[in-house]
Amino acid sequence: MEDGRVRLLARHIVDFALELQRGDRLLVELHGEGLPLALAVVEESFDRGARPFVHRHDYRLERALLRGADASLLEEIAAFEVARMEKMDAYVDIRGTENLYAWSDVPQEKLDLYRSRYFGPLHLQRRCGHTRWSVMRYPNDAMAQQAKMSTKAFEDFYFGACLVDYGRMERAMRPLVDLMEGTDRVRVVGPGVDLAFSIKGIGAVALAGRRNLPDGEVYSAPVRGSVEGRVRFNVPFPYEGFVLSDVELVFREGRVVACSCNDGPRLEAILDTDEGARFPGEFALGVNPEILHPMADVLFDEKIAGSFHLTPGNAYANADNGNRSSVHLDFTCIQRPEYGGGEIYFDDRLIRKDGLFVVEALGDLNPDRLS
């Protein structure tokens, strides 16, 4: 019997996130588990007169492919999939990995090729800027283990976080968007954090259920070359079969000039993917009131209430600082008191302290009002 929440989520995806119209071509990709949601999305898209295309991936097959592929093969595969993506009006990706470390024995040089020859050209350069898209996880035993919950408790948490009142959230975000669009200098301070940069002229975007799920962030991007200082992130970051933790970055003239974490050589290799990988392409504030603690899953962790993320790598077209890269690393720091606290200033005005907005116009974004 279908969980009714799966159907609600599928309807949210096709109607709100993708705004599917009759005749739209929709590519539905399924990575690992998540068949109930994929089925519901396909059925709901047919009900709206859309034309779904389906592609099912398997992490074990992808591992075998990556271990054997050379640059030219990955370029051919990317060209094939880019050509398909160009024909699509919308895209949804449902991911339910059974093993966070499924690619942990793929050699680093192969991961570098995957990032630069396949993922970057297909997803960062083509899909993100030209296609209506939505990406989400699907709850399973592996994710419940990451979150240190029973599977039943995690399912309840998952649907609660994915199906918040996005209309209410979007209205509450408008004053923050207006404030960020009028801001020049940003300063972020806290334990291990002392950053300064400009977001002047970049713009700001509210994400309230129209892209990846769960949602709940407002983002801009630092002016390229403006970031100065250092930051220590207190949220683990899963990436290509590994989990990077205790990430610290030092910036000079906008560029990462020093870094450390639990696997420093791996992080250095990722930041050396291309020239843009060492420059941030995004700065965002997380506000989802149902997500309070990290679980080593970036789609959840970057939305944590009272957090910010600063992202080395590619900038989004709708808040573009001109930085281009085949990576996009959403390193996250929680600033609520139990995680050490911290402050964020816009043009020397305190706007958030210890994870709570202190400007009255932004108060509706605090968890006690938004939940």
PDB file of C-alpha atoms in Angstrom, residues 140-346:
ATOM      1  CA  ASN A 140      15.737   4.175   3.486  1.00  0.00           C
ATOM      2  CA  ASP A 141      17.643   2.247   6.145  1.00  0.00           C
ATOM      3  CA  ALA A 142      20.996   3.726   5.099  1.00  0.00           C
ATOM      4  CA  MET A 143      19.780   7.318   5.488  1.00  0.00           C
ATOM      5  CA  ALA A 144      18.185   6.468   8.829  1.00  0.00           C
ATOM      6  CA  GLN A 145      21.557   5.157   9.999  1.00  0.00           C
ATOM      7  CA  GLN A 146      23.260   8.378   8.843  1.00  0.00           C
ATOM      8  CA  ALA A 147      20.731  10.347  10.892  1.00  0.00           C
ATOM      9  CA  LYS A 148      21.081   7.937  13.862  1.00  0.00           C
ATOM     10  CA  MET A 149      17.335   7.258  13.811  1.00  0.00           C
ATOM     11  CA  SER A 150      15.067   4.274  13.442  1.00  0.00           C
ATOM     12  CA  THR A 151      13.779   3.908   9.893  1.00  0.00           C
ATOM     13  CA  LYS A 152      10.219   4.802  10.972  1.00  0.00           C
ATOM     14  CA  ALA A 153      11.359   7.897  12.859  1.00  0.00           C
ATOM     15  CA  PHE A 154      13.494   8.955   9.913  1.00  0.00           C
ATOM     16  CA  GLU A 155      10.615   8.576   7.458  1.00  0.00           C
ATOM     17  CA  ASP A 156       8.506  10.864   9.656  1.00  0.00           C
ATOM     18  CA  PHE A 157      11.372  13.368   9.829  1.00  0.00           C
ATOM     19  CA  TYR A 158      11.963  13.148   6.071  1.00  0.00           C
ATOM     20  CA  PHE A 159       8.401  13.898   5.050  1.00  0.00           C
ATOM     21  CA  GLY A 160       8.077  16.594   7.705  1.00  0.00           C
ATOM     22  CA  ALA A 161      11.168  18.352   6.342  1.00  0.00           C
ATOM     23  CA  CYS A 162      10.215  17.911   2.667  1.00  0.00           C
ATOM     24  CA  LEU A 163       6.571  18.939   3.045  1.00  0.00           C
ATOM     25  CA  VAL A 164       6.809  22.084   5.161  1.00  0.00           C
ATOM     26  CA  ASP A 165       4.525  25.007   4.292  1.00  0.00           C
ATOM     27  CA  TYR A 166       6.591  26.371   1.412  1.00  0.00           C
ATOM     28  CA  GLY A 167       4.119  29.132   0.626  1.00  0.00           C
ATOM     29  CA  ARG A 168       4.567  30.494   4.132  1.00  0.00           C
ATOM     30  CA  MET A 169       8.335  30.039   3.891  1.00  0.00           C
ATOM     31  CA  GLU A 170       8.496  31.876   0.564  1.00  0.00           C
ATOM     32  CA  ARG A 171       6.594  34.864   1.975  1.00  0.00           C
ATOM     33  CA  ALA A 172       8.885  34.984   5.018  1.00  0.00           C
ATOM     34  CA  MET A 173      11.951  34.948   2.741  1.00  0.00           C
ATOM     35  CA  ARG A 174      11.019  38.063   0.765  1.00  0.00           C
ATOM     36  CA  PRO A 175      12.398  40.599   3.277  1.00  0.00           C
ATOM     37  CA  LEU A 176      15.684  38.688   3.436  1.00  0.00           C
ATOM     38  CA  VAL A 177      15.956  38.669  -0.354  1.00  0.00           C
ATOM     39  CA  ASP A 178      15.331  42.433  -0.400  1.00  0.00           C
ATOM     40  CA  LEU A 179      17.931  42.989   2.313  1.00  0.00           C
ATOM     41  CA  MET A 180      20.582  40.858   0.600  1.00  0.00           C
ATOM     42  CA  GLU A 181      19.980  42.557  -2.746  1.00  0.00           C
ATOM     43  CA  GLY A 182      20.756  45.901  -1.118  1.00  0.00           C
ATOM     44  CA  THR A 183      23.808  44.670   0.809  1.00  0.00           C
ATOM     45  CA  ASP A 184      27.442  45.268  -0.051  1.00  0.00           C
ATOM     46  CA  ARG A 185      29.603  43.933   2.787  1.00  0.00           C
ATOM     47  CA  VAL A 186      28.973  40.683   4.654  1.00  0.00           C
ATOM     48  CA  ARG A 187      30.854  39.629   7.772  1.00  0.00           C
ATOM     49  CA  VAL A 188      30.495  36.244   9.440  1.00  0.00           C
ATOM     50  CA  VAL A 189      32.107  35.529  12.807  1.00  0.00           C
ATOM     51  CA  GLY A 190      32.065  32.675  15.297  1.00  0.00           C
ATOM     52  CA  PRO A 191      34.294  29.920  16.678  1.00  0.00           C
ATOM     53  CA  GLY A 192      36.919  29.394  13.995  1.00  0.00           C
ATOM     54  CA  VAL A 193      35.084  31.765  11.639  1.00  0.00           C
ATOM     55  CA  ASP A 194      36.093  35.287  10.625  1.00  0.00           C
ATOM     56  CA  LEU A 195      35.044  36.042   7.060  1.00  0.00           C
ATOM     57  CA  ALA A 196      34.422  39.239   5.118  1.00  0.00           C
ATOM     58  CA  PHE A 197      33.248  39.615   1.515  1.00  0.00           C
ATOM     59  CA  SER A 198      30.976  41.580  -0.776  1.00  0.00           C
ATOM     60  CA  ILE A 199      27.704  40.456  -2.415  1.00  0.00           C
ATOM     61  CA  LYS A 200      27.061  43.824  -4.073  1.00  0.00           C
ATOM     62  CA  GLY A 201      25.202  43.551  -7.360  1.00  0.00           C
ATOM     63  CA  ILE A 202      24.949  39.751  -7.308  1.00  0.00           C
ATOM     64  CA  GLY A 203      21.305  39.491  -6.265  1.00  0.00           C
ATOM     65  CA  ALA A 204      19.618  36.956  -4.000  1.00  0.00           C
ATOM     66  CA  VAL A 205      17.351  33.968  -4.588  1.00  0.00           C
ATOM     67  CA  ALA A 206      14.818  32.367  -2.243  1.00  0.00           C
ATOM     68  CA  LEU A 207      14.531  28.601  -2.496  1.00  0.00           C
ATOM     69  CA  ALA A 208      11.266  27.411  -0.971  1.00  0.00           C
ATOM     70  CA  GLY A 209      10.356  24.061  -2.453  1.00  0.00           C
ATOM     71  CA  ARG A 210      11.112  24.765  -6.108  1.00  0.00           C
ATOM     72  CA  ARG A 211      14.468  23.004  -6.494  1.00  0.00           C
ATOM     73  CA  ASN A 212      16.001  20.362  -4.289  1.00  0.00           C
ATOM     74  CA  LEU A 213      13.966  18.851  -1.464  1.00  0.00           C
ATOM     75  CA  PRO A 214      13.833  19.409   1.411  1.00  0.00           C
ATOM     76  CA  ASP A 215      14.240  23.114   0.734  1.00  0.00           C
ATOM     77  CA  GLY A 216      14.776  26.261   2.738  1.00  0.00           C
ATOM     78  CA  GLU A 217      17.631  28.602   1.895  1.00  0.00           C
ATOM     79  CA  VAL A 218      18.268  32.088   0.552  1.00  0.00           C
ATOM     80  CA  TYR A 219      21.444  32.397  -1.464  1.00  0.00           C
ATOM     81  CA  SER A 220      23.649  34.912  -3.190  1.00  0.00           C
ATOM     82  CA  ALA A 221      27.341  34.711  -4.121  1.00  0.00           C
ATOM     83  CA  PRO A 222      30.458  36.573  -3.020  1.00  0.00           C
ATOM     84  CA  VAL A 223      31.872  38.987  -5.549  1.00  0.00           C
ATOM     85  CA  ARG A 224      34.705  37.010  -7.112  1.00  0.00           C
ATOM     86  CA  GLY A 225      37.972  37.920  -5.457  1.00  0.00           C
ATOM     87  CA  SER A 226      36.371  39.579  -2.417  1.00  0.00           C
ATOM     88  CA  VAL A 227      36.471  36.833   0.235  1.00  0.00           C
ATOM     89  CA  GLU A 228      39.018  37.306   3.002  1.00  0.00           C
ATOM     90  CA  GLY A 229      39.525  35.358   6.207  1.00  0.00           C
ATOM     91  CA  ARG A 230      39.036  31.852   7.471  1.00  0.00           C
ATOM     92  CA  VAL A 231      36.183  29.488   8.250  1.00  0.00           C
ATOM     93  CA  ARG A 232      35.809  26.189  10.063  1.00  0.00           C
ATOM     94  CA  PHE A 233      32.741  24.171   9.084  1.00  0.00           C
ATOM     95  CA  ASN A 234      31.133  22.003  11.778  1.00  0.00           C
ATOM     96  CA  VAL A 235      28.982  19.843   9.471  1.00  0.00           C
ATOM     97  CA  PRO A 236      30.418  16.730   7.741  1.00  0.00           C
ATOM     98  CA  PHE A 237      30.314  16.852   3.947  1.00  0.00           C
ATOM     99  CA  PRO A 238      29.762  13.646   1.906  1.00  0.00           C
ATOM    100  CA  TYR A 239      31.365  13.702  -1.531  1.00  0.00           C
ATOM    101  CA  GLU A 240      32.045  10.987  -4.090  1.00  0.00           C
ATOM    102  CA  GLY A 241      32.101   8.086  -1.658  1.00  0.00           C
ATOM    103  CA  PHE A 242      33.870   9.866   1.210  1.00  0.00           C
ATOM    104  CA  VAL A 243      32.867  12.105   4.105  1.00  0.00           C
ATOM    105  CA  LEU A 244      35.005  15.189   4.694  1.00  0.00           C
ATOM    106  CA  SER A 245      34.815  16.520   8.254  1.00  0.00           C
ATOM    107  CA  ASP A 246      36.349  19.407  10.216  1.00  0.00           C
ATOM    108  CA  VAL A 247      36.897  21.298   6.956  1.00  0.00           C
ATOM    109  CA  GLU A 248      38.823  24.566   7.374  1.00  0.00           C
ATOM    110  CA  LEU A 249      39.471  27.029   4.566  1.00  0.00           C
ATOM    111  CA  VAL A 250      41.626  30.156   4.417  1.00  0.00           C
ATOM    112  CA  PHE A 251      40.825  32.793   1.765  1.00  0.00           C
ATOM    113  CA  ARG A 252      43.007  35.527   0.312  1.00  0.00           C
ATOM    114  CA  GLU A 253      41.698  37.756  -2.488  1.00  0.00           C
ATOM    115  CA  GLY A 254      38.744  35.421  -2.872  1.00  0.00           C
ATOM    116  CA  ARG A 255      40.748  32.243  -3.347  1.00  0.00           C
ATOM    117  CA  VAL A 256      41.267  29.253  -1.042  1.00  0.00           C
ATOM    118  CA  VAL A 257      44.978  29.412  -0.239  1.00  0.00           C
ATOM    119  CA  ALA A 258      45.038  26.822   2.547  1.00  0.00           C
ATOM    120  CA  CYS A 259      42.744  24.026   3.673  1.00  0.00           C
ATOM    121  CA  SER A 260      42.576  21.146   6.114  1.00  0.00           C
ATOM    122  CA  CYS A 261      40.158  18.384   7.087  1.00  0.00           C
ATOM    123  CA  ASN A 262      40.155  14.689   8.030  1.00  0.00           C
ATOM    124  CA  ASP A 263      41.527  13.929   4.531  1.00  0.00           C
ATOM    125  CA  GLY A 264      43.581  16.932   3.470  1.00  0.00           C
ATOM    126  CA  PRO A 265      45.079  15.424   0.273  1.00  0.00           C
ATOM    127  CA  ARG A 266      41.621  14.497  -1.015  1.00  0.00           C
ATOM    128  CA  LEU A 267      40.282  18.000  -0.361  1.00  0.00           C
ATOM    129  CA  GLU A 268      43.311  19.535  -2.064  1.00  0.00           C
ATOM    130  CA  ALA A 269      42.700  17.323  -5.108  1.00  0.00           C
ATOM    131  CA  ILE A 270      39.047  18.406  -5.299  1.00  0.00           C
ATOM    132  CA  LEU A 271      39.992  22.086  -5.011  1.00  0.00           C
ATOM    133  CA  ASP A 272      42.521  21.572  -7.804  1.00  0.00           C
ATOM    134  CA  THR A 273      39.859  20.261 -10.209  1.00  0.00           C
ATOM    135  CA  ASP A 274      39.942  23.560 -12.104  1.00  0.00           C
ATOM    136  CA  GLU A 275      40.670  27.247 -11.509  1.00  0.00           C
ATOM    137  CA  GLY A 276      37.137  28.014 -10.308  1.00  0.00           C
ATOM    138  CA  ALA A 277      37.125  25.317  -7.628  1.00  0.00           C
ATOM    139  CA  ARG A 278      39.056  27.526  -5.197  1.00  0.00           C
ATOM    140  CA  PHE A 279      36.687  30.518  -5.556  1.00  0.00           C
ATOM    141  CA  PRO A 280      33.243  30.523  -3.880  1.00  0.00           C
ATOM    142  CA  GLY A 281      30.198  30.480  -6.132  1.00  0.00           C
ATOM    143  CA  GLU A 282      27.514  30.638  -3.439  1.00  0.00           C
ATOM    144  CA  PHE A 283      26.768  32.045   0.016  1.00  0.00           C
ATOM    145  CA  ALA A 284      23.492  30.980   1.626  1.00  0.00           C
ATOM    146  CA  LEU A 285      21.506  31.000   4.853  1.00  0.00           C
ATOM    147  CA  GLY A 286      19.591  27.842   5.851  1.00  0.00           C
ATOM    148  CA  VAL A 287      16.134  28.217   7.399  1.00  0.00           C
ATOM    149  CA  ASN A 288      14.211  24.903   7.285  1.00  0.00           C
ATOM    150  CA  PRO A 289      12.623  24.719  10.770  1.00  0.00           C
ATOM    151  CA  GLU A 290      12.348  20.916  10.720  1.00  0.00           C
ATOM    152  CA  ILE A 291      16.078  20.330  10.149  1.00  0.00           C
ATOM    153  CA  LEU A 292      18.184  21.077  13.214  1.00  0.00           C
ATOM    154  CA  HIS A 293      21.082  18.615  13.201  1.00  0.00           C
ATOM    155  CA  PRO A 294      23.504  17.304  10.544  1.00  0.00           C
ATOM    156  CA  MET A 295      23.236  13.827   9.048  1.00  0.00           C
ATOM    157  CA  ALA A 296      26.049  13.863   6.431  1.00  0.00           C
ATOM    158  CA  ASP A 297      23.615  14.493   3.581  1.00  0.00           C
ATOM    159  CA  VAL A 298      24.087  17.839   1.886  1.00  0.00           C
ATOM    160  CA  LEU A 299      20.491  18.243   0.679  1.00  0.00           C
ATOM    161  CA  PHE A 300      19.407  18.223   4.319  1.00  0.00           C
ATOM    162  CA  ASP A 301      22.430  19.750   6.029  1.00  0.00           C
ATOM    163  CA  GLU A 302      22.609  22.911   3.892  1.00  0.00           C
ATOM    164  CA  LYS A 303      19.004  23.750   4.943  1.00  0.00           C
ATOM    165  CA  ILE A 304      19.600  23.444   8.708  1.00  0.00           C
ATOM    166  CA  ALA A 305      17.905  26.260  10.615  1.00  0.00           C
ATOM    167  CA  GLY A 306      20.538  28.684  11.896  1.00  0.00           C
ATOM    168  CA  SER A 307      23.230  27.611   9.425  1.00  0.00           C
ATOM    169  CA  PHE A 308      25.110  29.184   6.553  1.00  0.00           C
ATOM    170  CA  HIS A 309      27.034  27.601   3.732  1.00  0.00           C
ATOM    171  CA  LEU A 310      29.875  28.971   1.663  1.00  0.00           C
ATOM    172  CA  THR A 311      30.432  27.017  -1.529  1.00  0.00           C
ATOM    173  CA  PRO A 312      33.720  26.750  -3.402  1.00  0.00           C
ATOM    174  CA  GLY A 313      32.960  26.131  -7.055  1.00  0.00           C
ATOM    175  CA  ASN A 314      30.359  26.891  -9.671  1.00  0.00           C
ATOM    176  CA  ALA A 315      27.958  29.828  -9.305  1.00  0.00           C
ATOM    177  CA  TYR A 316      24.288  29.601 -10.225  1.00  0.00           C
ATOM    178  CA  ALA A 317      23.093  31.630 -13.214  1.00  0.00           C
ATOM    179  CA  ASN A 318      20.452  33.511 -11.193  1.00  0.00           C
ATOM    180  CA  ALA A 319      22.974  34.757  -8.610  1.00  0.00           C
ATOM    181  CA  ASP A 320      26.055  34.766 -10.755  1.00  0.00           C
ATOM    182  CA  ASN A 321      29.468  36.062  -9.739  1.00  0.00           C
ATOM    183  CA  GLY A 322      30.994  34.667 -12.938  1.00  0.00           C
ATOM    184  CA  ASN A 323      32.763  31.737 -11.299  1.00  0.00           C
ATOM    185  CA  ARG A 324      32.775  28.534 -13.327  1.00  0.00           C
ATOM    186  CA  SER A 325      33.830  25.123 -12.098  1.00  0.00           C
ATOM    187  CA  SER A 326      32.977  21.425 -12.282  1.00  0.00           C
ATOM    188  CA  VAL A 327      32.568  21.318  -8.497  1.00  0.00           C
ATOM    189  CA  HIS A 328      30.044  22.852  -6.125  1.00  0.00           C
ATOM    190  CA  LEU A 329      30.958  22.171  -2.482  1.00  0.00           C
ATOM    191  CA  ASP A 330      28.219  23.219  -0.045  1.00  0.00           C
ATOM    192  CA  PHE A 331      30.306  23.328   3.144  1.00  0.00           C
ATOM    193  CA  THR A 332      27.983  24.171   6.043  1.00  0.00           C
ATOM    194  CA  CYS A 333      28.380  25.747   9.482  1.00  0.00           C
ATOM    195  CA  ILE A 334      25.658  25.764  12.136  1.00  0.00           C
ATOM    196  CA  GLN A 335      25.652  28.877  14.341  1.00  0.00           C
ATOM    197  CA  ARG A 336      23.026  27.968  16.946  1.00  0.00           C
ATOM    198  CA  PRO A 337      24.327  28.081  20.567  1.00  0.00           C
ATOM    199  CA  GLU A 338      24.696  24.307  20.935  1.00  0.00           C
ATOM    200  CA  TYR A 339      27.088  24.409  17.960  1.00  0.00           C
ATOM    201  CA  GLY A 340      29.145  27.330  19.232  1.00  0.00           C
ATOM    202  CA  GLY A 341      27.043  30.308  18.138  1.00  0.00           C
ATOM    203  CA  GLY A 342      28.098  33.126  15.853  1.00  0.00           C
ATOM    204  CA  GLU A 343      26.961  36.330  14.171  1.00  0.00           C
ATOM    205  CA  ILE A 344      26.277  37.556  10.645  1.00  0.00           C
ATOM    206  CA  TYR A 345      26.470  41.254   9.736  1.00  0.00           C
ATOM    207  CA  PHE A 346      25.231  42.998   6.592  1.00  0.00           C
TER     208      PHE A 346
END
